[in-house]
Coordinates of C-alpha atoms in Angstrom, one line a residue:
S9 CA 0.0 0.0 0.0
L10 CA 0.9 3.6 -0.2
Q11 CA 1.4 3.8 3.5
D12 CA 3.9 0.9 3.3
Q13 CA 5.8 2.8 0.7
F14 CA 6.0 5.9 2.9
D15 CA 7.3 3.7 5.7
N16 CA 10.0 2.2 3.4
L17 CA 11.1 5.7 2.2
E18 CA 11.2 7.0 5.7
K19 CA 13.5 4.2 6.8
H20 CA 15.8 4.6 3.8
T21 CA 16.1 8.3 4.2
Q22 CA 16.9 7.9 7.9
W23 CA 19.6 5.4 6.9
G24 CA 21.1 8.0 4.5
I25 CA 21.3 10.5 7.3
D26 CA 23.0 7.9 9.5
V27 CA 25.6 7.3 6.8
L28 CA 26.3 11.0 6.6
E29 CA 26.7 11.3 10.4
K30 CA 29.0 8.2 10.4
F31 CA 31.2 9.8 7.7
I32 CA 31.3 13.0 9.8
K33 CA 32.4 11.1 12.8
F34 CA 35.1 9.3 10.8
V35 CA 36.5 12.6 9.4
K36 CA 36.4 14.1 12.9
E37 CA 38.4 11.2 14.3
R38 CA 40.9 11.5 11.4
T39 CA 41.4 15.2 12.2
E40 CA 42.1 14.3 15.9
I41 CA 44.7 11.7 14.7
E42 CA 46.3 14.3 12.5
L43 CA 46.5 16.8 15.3
S44 CA 47.9 14.2 17.7
Y45 CA 50.5 13.0 15.1
A46 CA 51.5 16.6 14.4
K47 CA 51.9 17.3 18.2
Q48 CA 54.0 14.2 18.6
L49 CA 56.2 15.1 15.7
R50 CA 56.7 18.6 17.1
N51 CA 57.5 17.3 20.5
L52 CA 60.0 14.8 19.0
S53 CA 61.7 17.6 17.0
K54 CA 61.8 19.8 20.1
K55 CA 63.2 17.0 22.2
Y56 CA 66.3 16.5 20.0
Q57 CA 66.9 20.2 19.3
P58 CA 70.2 21.4 20.8
K59 CA 69.9 23.1 24.1
K60 CA 71.2 26.7 24.3
N61 CA 74.6 27.4 25.8
S62 CA 75.3 23.7 25.9
K63 CA 78.1 21.5 24.5
E64 CA 75.6 20.2 21.9
E65 CA 75.8 23.6 20.1
E66 CA 79.5 23.0 19.5
E67 CA 78.8 19.7 17.9
Y68 CA 76.7 21.4 15.2
R69 CA 79.7 22.7 13.4
Y70 CA 80.0 19.2 11.8
T71 CA 78.0 18.7 8.6
S72 CA 76.4 15.5 9.9
A73 CA 75.1 17.3 13.0
R74 CA 73.9 20.2 10.9
A75 CA 72.1 17.8 8.6
F76 CA 70.4 16.3 11.6
L77 CA 69.4 19.7 12.8
A78 CA 67.9 20.5 9.3
T79 CA 66.0 17.2 9.5
L80 CA 64.6 18.2 12.8
N81 CA 63.5 21.6 11.4
E82 CA 61.9 19.9 8.3
M83 CA 60.1 17.5 10.6
N84 CA 58.6 20.5 12.4
D85 CA 57.3 21.8 9.0
Y86 CA 56.2 18.3 8.2
A87 CA 54.1 18.3 11.4
G88 CA 52.6 21.7 10.4
Q89 CA 51.3 20.2 7.1
H90 CA 49.4 17.6 9.2
E91 CA 47.9 20.4 11.2
V92 CA 46.8 22.0 7.9
I93 CA 45.1 18.7 6.9
S94 CA 43.2 18.6 10.2
E95 CA 42.1 22.3 9.9
N96 CA 41.0 21.9 6.3
M97 CA 39.1 18.7 7.0
T98 CA 37.4 20.3 10.0
S99 CA 36.3 23.4 8.0
L100 CA 35.6 21.9 4.6
I101 CA 34.0 18.5 5.6
T102 CA 33.1 18.3 9.3
G103 CA 31.6 21.7 9.7
E104 CA 29.8 21.8 6.3
L105 CA 28.4 18.3 6.6
T106 CA 27.2 19.0 10.1
R107 CA 25.2 22.0 8.9
Y108 CA 23.9 20.1 5.9
V109 CA 22.7 17.2 8.0
Q110 CA 20.6 19.6 10.1
E111 CA 19.1 21.1 7.0
L112 CA 18.5 17.6 5.6
K113 CA 16.6 16.5 8.7
Q114 CA 14.3 19.5 8.5
E115 CA 13.6 18.9 4.8
R116 CA 12.9 15.3 5.3
K117 CA 10.6 16.0 8.2
S118 CA 8.7 18.5 6.0
H119 CA 8.3 16.1 3.1
F120 CA 7.0 13.3 5.2
H121 CA 4.7 15.7 7.0
D122 CA 3.2 16.7 3.6
G123 CA 2.8 13.0 2.7
R124 CA 1.0 12.2 5.9
K125 CA -1.3 15.2 5.4
A126 CA -2.2 14.1 1.9
Q127 CA -2.9 10.6 3.1
Q128 CA -5.1 11.9 5.9
H129 CA -7.1 14.1 3.4
I130 CA -7.8 11.2 1.0
E131 CA -8.9 9.1 3.9
T132 CA -11.3 11.8 5.1
C133 CA -12.8 12.0 1.5
W134 CA -13.2 8.3 1.5
K135 CA -15.0 8.4 4.8
Q136 CA -17.4 11.1 3.5
L137 CA -18.1 9.0 0.4
E138 CA -18.9 6.0 2.5
A139 CA -21.2 8.0 4.8
S140 CA -23.1 9.5 1.8
K141 CA -23.4 6.0 0.3
R142 CA -24.8 4.5 3.4
R143 CA -27.3 7.4 3.7
F144 CA -28.4 6.9 0.1
E145 CA -28.9 3.2 0.7
R146 CA -30.9 3.8 3.9
D147 CA -33.2 6.4 2.2
C148 CA -33.8 4.0 -0.7
K149 CA -34.9 1.2 1.6
E150 CA -37.1 3.6 3.6
A151 CA -38.8 4.8 0.4
D152 CA -39.4 1.2 -0.7
R153 CA -41.1 0.3 2.6
A154 CA -43.2 3.5 2.5
Q155 CA -44.4 2.6 -1.1
Q156 CA -45.2 -0.9 -0.1
Y157 CA -47.2 0.3 2.9
F158 CA -49.1 2.8 0.8
E159 CA -50.0 0.1 -1.7
K160 CA -51.2 -2.1 1.0
M161 CA -53.3 0.6 2.6
D162 CA -54.8 1.5 -0.8
A163 CA -55.8 -2.1 -1.5
D164 CA -57.5 -2.6 1.9
I165 CA -61.2 -1.6 1.7
N166 CA -61.4 -1.4 5.4
V167 CA -58.9 1.5 5.6
T168 CA -60.3 5.0 5.6
K169 CA -59.5 7.4 2.8
A170 CA -57.6 9.7 5.2
D171 CA -55.2 6.9 6.2
V172 CA -54.6 6.0 2.6
E173 CA -53.8 9.7 1.9
K174 CA -51.4 9.8 4.8
A175 CA -49.6 6.7 3.6
R176 CA -49.4 8.1 0.1
Q177 CA -47.8 11.4 1.3
Q178 CA -45.4 9.4 3.5
A179 CA -44.3 7.3 0.5
Q180 CA -43.8 10.5 -1.6
L181 CA -41.7 12.0 1.2
R182 CA -39.5 9.0 1.5
H183 CA -39.1 8.8 -2.3
Q184 CA -37.9 12.5 -2.3
M185 CA -35.4 11.9 0.5
A186 CA -34.0 8.9 -1.5
E187 CA -33.6 11.2 -4.5
D188 CA -31.8 13.8 -2.4
S189 CA -29.5 11.2 -0.9
K190 CA -28.8 9.9 -4.4
A191 CA -27.9 13.3 -5.6
E192 CA -25.7 13.9 -2.5
Y193 CA -24.0 10.5 -3.0
S194 CA -23.3 11.2 -6.6
S195 CA -21.8 14.6 -5.8
T196 CA -19.6 13.1 -3.0
L197 CA -18.5 10.3 -5.3
Q198 CA -17.5 12.7 -8.0
K199 CA -15.6 14.8 -5.5
F200 CA -13.8 11.8 -4.1
N201 CA -12.8 10.5 -7.5
S202 CA -11.4 13.9 -8.3
E203 CA -9.5 14.0 -5.0
Q204 CA -8.3 10.5 -5.4
H205 CA -7.0 11.3 -8.9
D206 CA -5.2 14.3 -7.6
H207 CA -3.8 12.4 -4.7
Y208 CA -2.3 9.5 -6.7
Y209 CA -1.4 11.4 -9.8
T210 CA -0.3 14.8 -8.4
H211 CA 0.2 15.2 -4.7
I212 CA 1.9 11.9 -3.8
P213 CA 4.2 11.9 -6.9
H214 CA 5.2 15.4 -6.1
I215 CA 6.1 14.5 -2.6
F216 CA 8.0 11.4 -3.8
Q217 CA 9.8 13.5 -6.3
K218 CA 11.0 15.9 -3.5
I219 CA 12.1 13.0 -1.4
Q220 CA 14.0 11.6 -4.3
E221 CA 15.7 14.9 -5.0
M222 CA 16.6 15.2 -1.3
E223 CA 18.1 11.8 -1.3
E224 CA 20.1 12.4 -4.5
R225 CA 21.5 15.6 -3.1
R226 CA 22.6 13.7 0.0
I227 CA 24.3 11.1 -2.1
V228 CA 26.1 13.8 -4.3
R229 CA 27.1 15.6 -1.1
I230 CA 28.7 12.7 0.5
G231 CA 30.6 11.9 -2.7
E232 CA 31.9 15.5 -2.9
S233 CA 32.9 15.3 0.7
M234 CA 34.9 12.1 0.0
K235 CA 36.6 13.9 -2.9
T236 CA 37.4 16.8 -0.6
F237 CA 38.8 14.3 1.9
A238 CA 41.3 13.2 -0.7
E239 CA 42.0 16.7 -2.1
V240 CA 42.9 18.0 1.4
D241 CA 45.6 15.3 1.6
R242 CA 46.7 15.9 -2.0
Q243 CA 47.1 19.7 -1.5
V244 CA 49.9 19.2 1.1
I245 CA 51.7 16.5 -0.7
P246 CA 53.9 19.0 -2.7
I247 CA 54.9 20.7 0.6
I248 CA 55.5 17.4 2.3
G249 CA 57.6 16.4 -0.7
K250 CA 59.5 19.6 -0.4
C251 CA 60.3 18.8 3.2
L252 CA 61.5 15.4 2.3
D253 CA 63.6 16.9 -0.5
E254 CA 65.2 19.3 2.0
I255 CA 66.0 16.3 4.3
T256 CA 67.6 14.5 1.3
K257 CA 69.5 17.7 0.4
A258 CA 70.7 18.0 4.0
A259 CA 71.8 14.4 4.0
E260 CA 73.7 14.9 0.7
S261 CA 75.5 17.9 2.1
I262 CA 77.3 15.8 4.7
D263 CA 81.0 16.0 4.0
H264 CA 82.9 13.3 5.8
K265 CA 86.2 14.8 4.8
N266 CA 85.3 18.2 6.2
D267 CA 84.1 16.6 9.5
S268 CA 87.3 14.6 9.8
Q269 CA 89.3 17.7 9.2
L270 CA 87.4 19.6 11.9
V271 CA 88.2 16.8 14.4
I272 CA 91.8 17.0 13.4
E273 CA 91.9 20.7 13.9
A274 CA 90.1 20.5 17.2
F275 CA 92.3 17.9 18.8
K276 CA 95.6 18.5 17.0
S277 CA 98.3 18.9 19.7
G278 CA 101.4 19.9 17.7
F279 CA 103.5 17.6 19.8
E280 CA 106.5 16.0 18.2
P281 CA 106.3 12.2 18.3
P282 CA 109.2 10.6 20.4
G283 CA 112.2 9.7 18.3
D284 CA 113.7 6.2 18.0
V285 CA 115.3 4.7 21.0
D286 CA 119.0 4.3 20.6
F287 CA 120.7 1.0 20.6
E288 CA 122.5 0.4 23.9
D289 CA 125.4 -2.0 23.5
F290 CA 126.0 -3.9 26.7
T291 CA 128.7 -6.2 25.3
Q292 CA 131.4 -3.7 26.1
P293 CA 132.0 -1.9 29.4
M294 CA 131.1 1.6 28.4
K295 CA 129.0 4.5 29.6
R296 CA 125.4 4.0 28.7
T297 CA 124.0 6.9 26.7
I298 CA 120.3 7.7 26.4
S299 CA 119.0 9.5 23.4
E300 CA 117.1 12.7 24.1
S301 CA 114.5 11.6 21.6
S302 CA 113.6 8.6 23.8
L303 CA 111.1 8.6 26.6
S304 CA 113.8 8.8 29.4
N305 CA 114.6 12.0 31.1
S306 CA 117.5 14.0 29.5
R307 CA 120.3 14.9 31.8
A308 CA 122.4 16.6 29.1
D309 CA 123.2 20.3 28.6
G310 CA 124.5 20.7 32.2
K311 CA 121.0 20.4 33.7
S312 CA 120.8 19.2 37.3
E313 CA 119.2 15.9 38.3
P314 CA 115.4 16.2 38.9
K315 CA 114.3 15.6 42.4
F316 CA 112.2 12.5 43.1
G317 CA 108.7 12.9 44.5
G318 CA 107.5 11.3 47.6
K319 CA 105.8 8.5 45.8
S320 CA 107.6 5.5 44.3
K321 CA 104.6 4.4 42.2
G322 CA 105.4 4.4 38.5
K323 CA 104.0 7.3 36.6
L324 CA 102.2 6.9 33.3
W325 CA 102.4 9.0 30.2
P326 CA 99.4 11.3 30.4
F327 CA 97.8 10.1 27.2
I328 CA 98.3 6.3 27.8
K329 CA 96.0 4.4 30.2
K330 CA 97.2 2.2 33.0
N331 CA 98.5 -1.3 31.9
K332 CA 99.1 0.1 28.4
L333 CA 102.6 1.8 28.7
M334 CA 102.9 2.4 25.0
S335 CA 105.0 -0.1 23.2
L336 CA 107.7 -0.1 25.8
L337 CA 105.9 -2.4 28.2
T338 CA 104.6 -4.8 25.6
S339 CA 106.1 -8.1 24.8
P340 CA 109.8 -7.8 23.9
H341 CA 110.6 -8.2 20.3
Q342 CA 113.6 -10.4 20.7
P343 CA 113.2 -14.2 21.4
P344 CA 113.4 -15.2 25.0
P345 CA 116.6 -16.7 26.4
P346 CA 116.7 -20.4 26.9
P347 CA 116.6 -21.8 30.5
P348 CA 119.9 -22.4 32.1
A349 CA 121.5 -25.8 31.5
S350 CA 123.2 -26.0 34.9
A351 CA 121.5 -27.0 38.1
S352 CA 122.2 -23.6 39.6
P353 CA 120.3 -21.1 37.5
S354 CA 121.9 -18.3 39.3
A355 CA 125.2 -19.2 37.7
V356 CA 123.8 -18.1 34.4
P357 CA 121.5 -15.2 35.5
N358 CA 120.0 -14.2 32.2
G359 CA 121.1 -16.7 29.5
P360 CA 123.3 -15.7 26.6
Q361 CA 121.6 -12.3 26.2
S362 CA 122.3 -11.2 29.8
P363 CA 124.9 -8.5 30.1
K364 CA 127.9 -8.7 32.4
Q365 CA 127.0 -5.6 34.3
Q366 CA 123.8 -4.6 36.1
K367 CA 121.5 -2.4 34.0
E368 CA 118.9 -0.1 35.4
P369 CA 115.4 -1.2 33.9
L370 CA 113.8 1.2 31.6
S371 CA 110.6 1.2 33.6
H372 CA 112.6 2.5 36.6
R373 CA 114.1 5.3 34.5
F374 CA 110.6 6.0 33.1
N375 CA 109.2 6.3 36.6
E376 CA 112.0 8.6 37.6
F377 CA 111.3 10.7 34.5
M378 CA 107.6 10.9 35.3
I379 CA 107.9 11.9 39.0
S380 CA 110.1 14.8 38.2
K381 CA 108.6 18.2 39.1
P382 CA 106.6 19.6 36.2
K383 CA 107.2 23.2 35.3
I384 CA 103.5 24.0 34.7
H385 CA 100.1 22.8 35.7
C386 CA 99.1 19.4 34.5
F387 CA 95.8 18.5 32.7
R388 CA 94.3 17.3 36.0
S389 CA 94.1 20.9 37.4
L390 CA 92.1 21.9 34.2
K391 CA 89.9 18.9 34.3
R392 CA 88.9 19.5 37.9
G393 CA 88.2 23.2 37.4
G394 CA 91.6 24.6 38.4
A395 CA 92.8 27.8 36.9
G396 CA 95.3 27.3 34.1
P397 CA 98.2 29.7 33.4
E398 CA 97.4 32.9 31.5
D399 CA 99.5 32.0 28.5
F400 CA 97.8 28.6 28.1
S401 CA 101.2 26.9 28.5
N402 CA 99.4 23.9 30.0
L403 CA 98.0 23.0 26.6
P404 CA 99.7 21.2 23.6
P405 CA 101.3 23.6 21.1
E406 CA 98.6 23.5 18.5
Q407 CA 95.8 23.9 21.0
R408 CA 97.7 26.7 22.7
R409 CA 98.1 28.5 19.4
K410 CA 94.4 28.3 18.9
K411 CA 93.6 29.6 22.4
L412 CA 96.0 32.4 22.1
Q413 CA 94.6 33.4 18.7
Q414 CA 91.0 33.4 20.1
K415 CA 92.2 35.5 23.0
V416 CA 93.8 38.0 20.7
D417 CA 90.7 38.2 18.5
E418 CA 88.5 38.7 21.7
L419 CA 90.7 41.5 22.9
N420 CA 90.6 43.2 19.5
R421 CA 86.9 43.1 19.6
D422 CA 86.8 44.6 23.1
I423 CA 89.2 47.4 21.9
Q424 CA 86.9 48.1 18.9
K425 CA 83.9 48.4 21.3
E426 CA 85.8 50.8 23.6
M427 CA 86.9 52.8 20.6
D428 CA 83.3 53.0 19.3
Q429 CA 82.2 54.3 22.7
R430 CA 85.0 56.8 22.7
D431 CA 84.1 58.1 19.3
A432 CA 80.5 58.4 20.2
L433 CA 81.4 60.4 23.4
T434 CA 83.8 62.6 21.4
K435 CA 81.0 63.5 19.0
M436 CA 78.7 64.1 21.9
K437 CA 81.3 66.4 23.5
D438 CA 81.7 68.3 20.2
V439 CA 77.9 68.8 20.1
Y440 CA 77.9 70.1 23.8
I441 CA 80.7 72.5 23.0
K442 CA 78.9 73.9 20.0
N443 CA 75.5 73.9 21.8
P444 CA 76.1 74.4 25.6
Q445 CA 72.4 74.4 26.3
M446 CA 72.2 70.7 25.3
G447 CA 74.7 69.6 28.0
D448 CA 78.0 70.1 29.8
A449 CA 81.0 69.1 27.7
A450 CA 83.1 68.5 30.9
S451 CA 80.7 65.8 32.1
V452 CA 82.0 63.3 29.5
D453 CA 85.7 64.0 30.2
H454 CA 85.9 61.5 33.0
R455 CA 84.3 58.8 30.9
L456 CA 86.6 59.5 28.0
A457 CA 89.6 59.2 30.3
E458 CA 88.3 55.8 31.6
L459 CA 87.9 54.6 28.0
G460 CA 91.4 55.7 27.1
Q461 CA 92.8 53.8 30.0
N462 CA 90.8 50.7 29.1
I463 CA 92.0 50.9 25.5
E464 CA 95.6 51.2 26.6
K465 CA 95.2 48.2 29.0
L466 CA 93.6 46.1 26.3
R467 CA 96.4 47.0 23.8
L468 CA 99.0 46.0 26.3
E469 CA 97.2 42.7 26.8
V470 CA 97.0 42.2 23.0
Q471 CA 100.8 42.8 22.7
K472 CA 101.4 40.3 25.5
F473 CA 99.3 37.6 23.9
E474 CA 100.6 38.4 20.4
G475 CA 104.1 37.8 21.7
W476 CA 103.2 34.5 23.1
L477 CA 101.4 33.6 19.9
A478 CA 104.4 34.6 17.7
E479 CA 106.6 32.5 20.0
V480 CA 104.3 29.4 19.6
E481 CA 104.0 29.9 15.8
G482 CA 107.8 30.2 15.5
R483 CA 108.3 27.0 17.3
L484 CA 105.7 25.2 15.3
S485 CA 107.2 26.4 12.0
M486 CA 110.7 25.4 13.3
R487 CA 109.4 22.0 14.0
S488 CA 107.8 21.6 10.6
E489 CA 111.1 22.7 9.0
A490 CA 113.1 20.2 11.1
R491 CA 110.6 17.5 10.2
R492 CA 110.9 18.2 6.5
Q493 CA 114.7 18.2 6.6
S494 CA 115.4 15.3 8.9
G495 CA 112.5 12.9 8.2
L496 CA 110.4 11.4 11.0
Y497 CA 111.6 8.5 13.2
E498 CA 115.2 8.3 11.8
A499 CA 117.6 7.5 14.5
Q500 CA 120.7 8.7 12.6
N501 CA 119.3 12.2 12.5
T502 CA 119.0 12.6 16.3
S503 CA 120.9 15.9 16.1
A504 CA 117.9 17.5 14.2
V505 CA 115.5 16.1 16.8
N506 CA 117.7 17.1 19.7
S507 CA 117.8 20.7 18.4
C508 CA 114.1 20.8 19.3
A509 CA 114.5 18.8 22.5
Q510 CA 113.9 21.8 24.8
D511 CA 110.7 22.6 22.9
R512 CA 109.3 19.2 23.3
E513 CA 106.4 18.6 25.6
S514 CA 106.8 17.7 29.2
P515 CA 105.7 14.3 30.5
D516 CA 102.5 15.7 32.0
G517 CA 101.2 16.7 28.5
S518 CA 102.0 20.4 28.9
Y519 CA 104.2 22.6 26.7
T520 CA 107.5 23.4 28.4
E521 CA 109.1 26.8 28.0
E522 CA 112.8 27.5 27.9
Q523 CA 114.6 28.6 31.1
S524 CA 115.8 31.8 29.4
Q525 CA 112.3 32.9 28.4
E526 CA 110.2 32.5 31.6
T527 CA 110.7 31.6 35.2
E528 CA 110.2 28.0 36.1
M529 CA 106.8 27.7 37.9
K530 CA 107.1 26.2 41.4
V531 CA 104.5 23.5 41.2
P532 CA 104.4 20.5 43.6
A533 CA 104.9 17.1 42.1
M534 CA 101.6 15.9 40.6
D535 CA 100.6 12.3 40.0
F536 CA 98.8 11.2 36.9
D537 CA 97.7 8.0 38.5
D538 CA 94.6 9.7 40.0
E539 CA 93.5 10.6 36.5
F540 CA 93.4 7.0 35.5
D541 CA 92.1 5.3 38.6
D542 CA 88.9 4.4 36.7
E543 CA 90.9 2.1 34.4
E544 CA 90.6 -1.5 35.7
P545 CA 93.9 -3.4 35.7
L546 CA 94.2 -6.6 33.7
P547 CA 92.6 -9.5 35.7
T548 CA 94.8 -12.4 36.8
I549 CA 94.3 -15.6 35.0
G550 CA 96.4 -17.8 37.2
T551 CA 99.7 -18.1 39.1
C552 CA 103.2 -19.2 38.3
K553 CA 106.3 -20.3 40.1
A554 CA 109.8 -19.1 39.0
L555 CA 111.9 -22.1 38.1
Y556 CA 115.0 -20.0 37.6
T557 CA 116.2 -16.5 38.5
F558 CA 115.7 -14.0 35.7
E559 CA 117.1 -10.5 35.8
G560 CA 114.8 -8.6 33.5
Q561 CA 117.1 -6.0 32.0
N562 CA 115.4 -5.6 28.6
E563 CA 112.6 -3.1 28.1
G564 CA 109.2 -4.5 29.2
T565 CA 110.7 -7.4 31.3
I566 CA 110.6 -7.9 35.0
S567 CA 113.1 -9.5 37.4
V568 CA 112.1 -12.7 39.3
A569 CA 113.9 -14.9 41.8
E570 CA 114.0 -18.6 41.8
G571 CA 111.0 -20.1 43.7
E572 CA 109.1 -16.8 43.7
M573 CA 105.3 -17.1 43.3
L574 CA 103.7 -14.5 41.0
Y575 CA 100.4 -13.8 39.2
V576 CA 99.8 -14.5 35.5
I577 CA 97.9 -11.8 33.6
E578 CA 98.6 -12.8 30.0
E579 CA 99.5 -16.2 28.5
D580 CA 102.3 -17.0 26.1
K581 CA 101.0 -16.0 22.6
G582 CA 103.6 -18.0 20.8
D583 CA 106.5 -15.6 21.1
G584 CA 108.0 -17.3 24.2
W585 CA 107.1 -14.6 26.7
T586 CA 104.5 -14.7 29.6
R587 CA 103.2 -11.5 31.2
I588 CA 103.2 -11.6 35.0
R589 CA 102.5 -9.3 37.9
R590 CA 104.2 -9.1 41.3
N591 CA 101.9 -6.4 42.9
E592 CA 99.8 -3.5 41.8
D593 CA 102.8 -1.5 40.5
E594 CA 105.2 -4.2 39.1
E595 CA 104.4 -6.2 36.1
G596 CA 106.2 -7.3 32.9
Y597 CA 107.3 -10.2 30.8
V598 CA 109.5 -13.2 31.6
P599 CA 110.5 -16.2 29.4
T600 CA 107.8 -18.8 29.5
S601 CA 110.5 -21.5 30.0
Y602 CA 111.6 -19.8 33.2
V603 CA 108.3 -20.3 35.0
E604 CA 105.7 -23.0 35.7
V605 CA 102.2 -21.7 35.0
Y606 CA 99.1 -22.7 36.9
L607 CA 96.1 -21.3 35.1
D608 CA 92.8 -20.7 36.8
K609 CA 90.0 -22.8 35.1
N610 CA 87.3 -20.3 36.1
A611 CA 89.2 -17.3 34.8
K612 CA 87.7 -15.4 31.9

């Protein structure tokens, strides 16, 4: 029926509105996701941004760090595009569709209201037709009964003429009422047919047409919204692509050579590498000579013996960690001596390679060298916040040159600032002289005098630091010239190396000045052991017993007595030497054949 069709259309149009509202909810949740994603991206970018006035800012002079910073900035812009997506979807889809749904609901309500009204009107017309029909039927029956009663009365001879006349009049009245009812029924029927025709061929089709147009507009609108959903994303793709292109460009700008050079420039010390250790011939009784290019302390040039410090603990080179005494304390390069053939090992103290005379071990001379009083502050004072010398003589030559150059540049900038202030005050004074009403010219004289004194002090400072800078640059150039002429690590050219011996760094890593140029600084003996206490010593892997007496006179070896028990810290690696330790300060190599090793099974 028509009512059923209205019910079906009402359900379908309500489903269409539900689809629109579902799409609106979907887009709304998408915008929330975009905003959340953008916020997380911004927080991520902010988290990894370098903090102001921190060490991280210095790291961004490297191209790789700058590329990473550019990536962070581009990710910030990338997050902004996702915020644009959220804003556009909210304004172009969510807001518009929400208003449209409200309008659609009102329109739908109006159409179905008109449909129900038309349906009620036709039902009323039908009821009127039915009532008129029943009335006409009733009047016809009443007229037939009245006619039959008249005919009966007229045929009965016993009825008076007056009764017959009354029956005849009653029959005529009923017949007239039936005619009137017939006319009314006919008119009502014609009216109903007309209304019914208009209802089914005009009113209802018109209402259905409006509902159809409404539904088609809804379908078109949701399709356009889906297109907008895609277009909003597509509009930011070029900008997002540009962000990604910038990230790629930043990555391609990374220059590994440049970064490596920056590291070299930052940590280049300018120290001369130690020269070759001279060969010491023990086969003839002669005075042992030590090359000044070695790591031992030079006693030449009439210099007095350095005083020993209070500690006897061996000192380490400042750039070498504990248990790693450069190559001097590594396994000896010559083959180990064979064990003594006689029953008394002491008769042959050190095999065929042992010298006839006692030789002071190099480690003892190295310790003696390291405990000598340093002439300047060591690195430890700088590391722990101590004040370094004004001329930066505690730094390696190349680093000292950089610091001095920075100081000179800083002082020149200060001088320029003071001169600018003086020029401004001079101009102000000239204005006051020409126009006394503007101010007192004498009021700026005191400030001008102060500026003049400040400039003079700064110039003296510049001269002082420039002198130190010229001195360092002269030494560096002299070293470079010596290195070009003599060649590096050649023992026969020790004279060229010795010519720079007094310019060489001191054992504590500082740069030593000549006695004739500055007064020796009275600094107490400082230990470098504290600087490396964090370094764990090599673990013991077992014990050993000395089968023979061995007087370790070669570099890197240690003396042992027959029957002595010691700790093993490194096995024989095939070269015939075993590394042992007596206590915390004494360790070295002994011939494997001179000891009996007991390894710990649980040792790592």
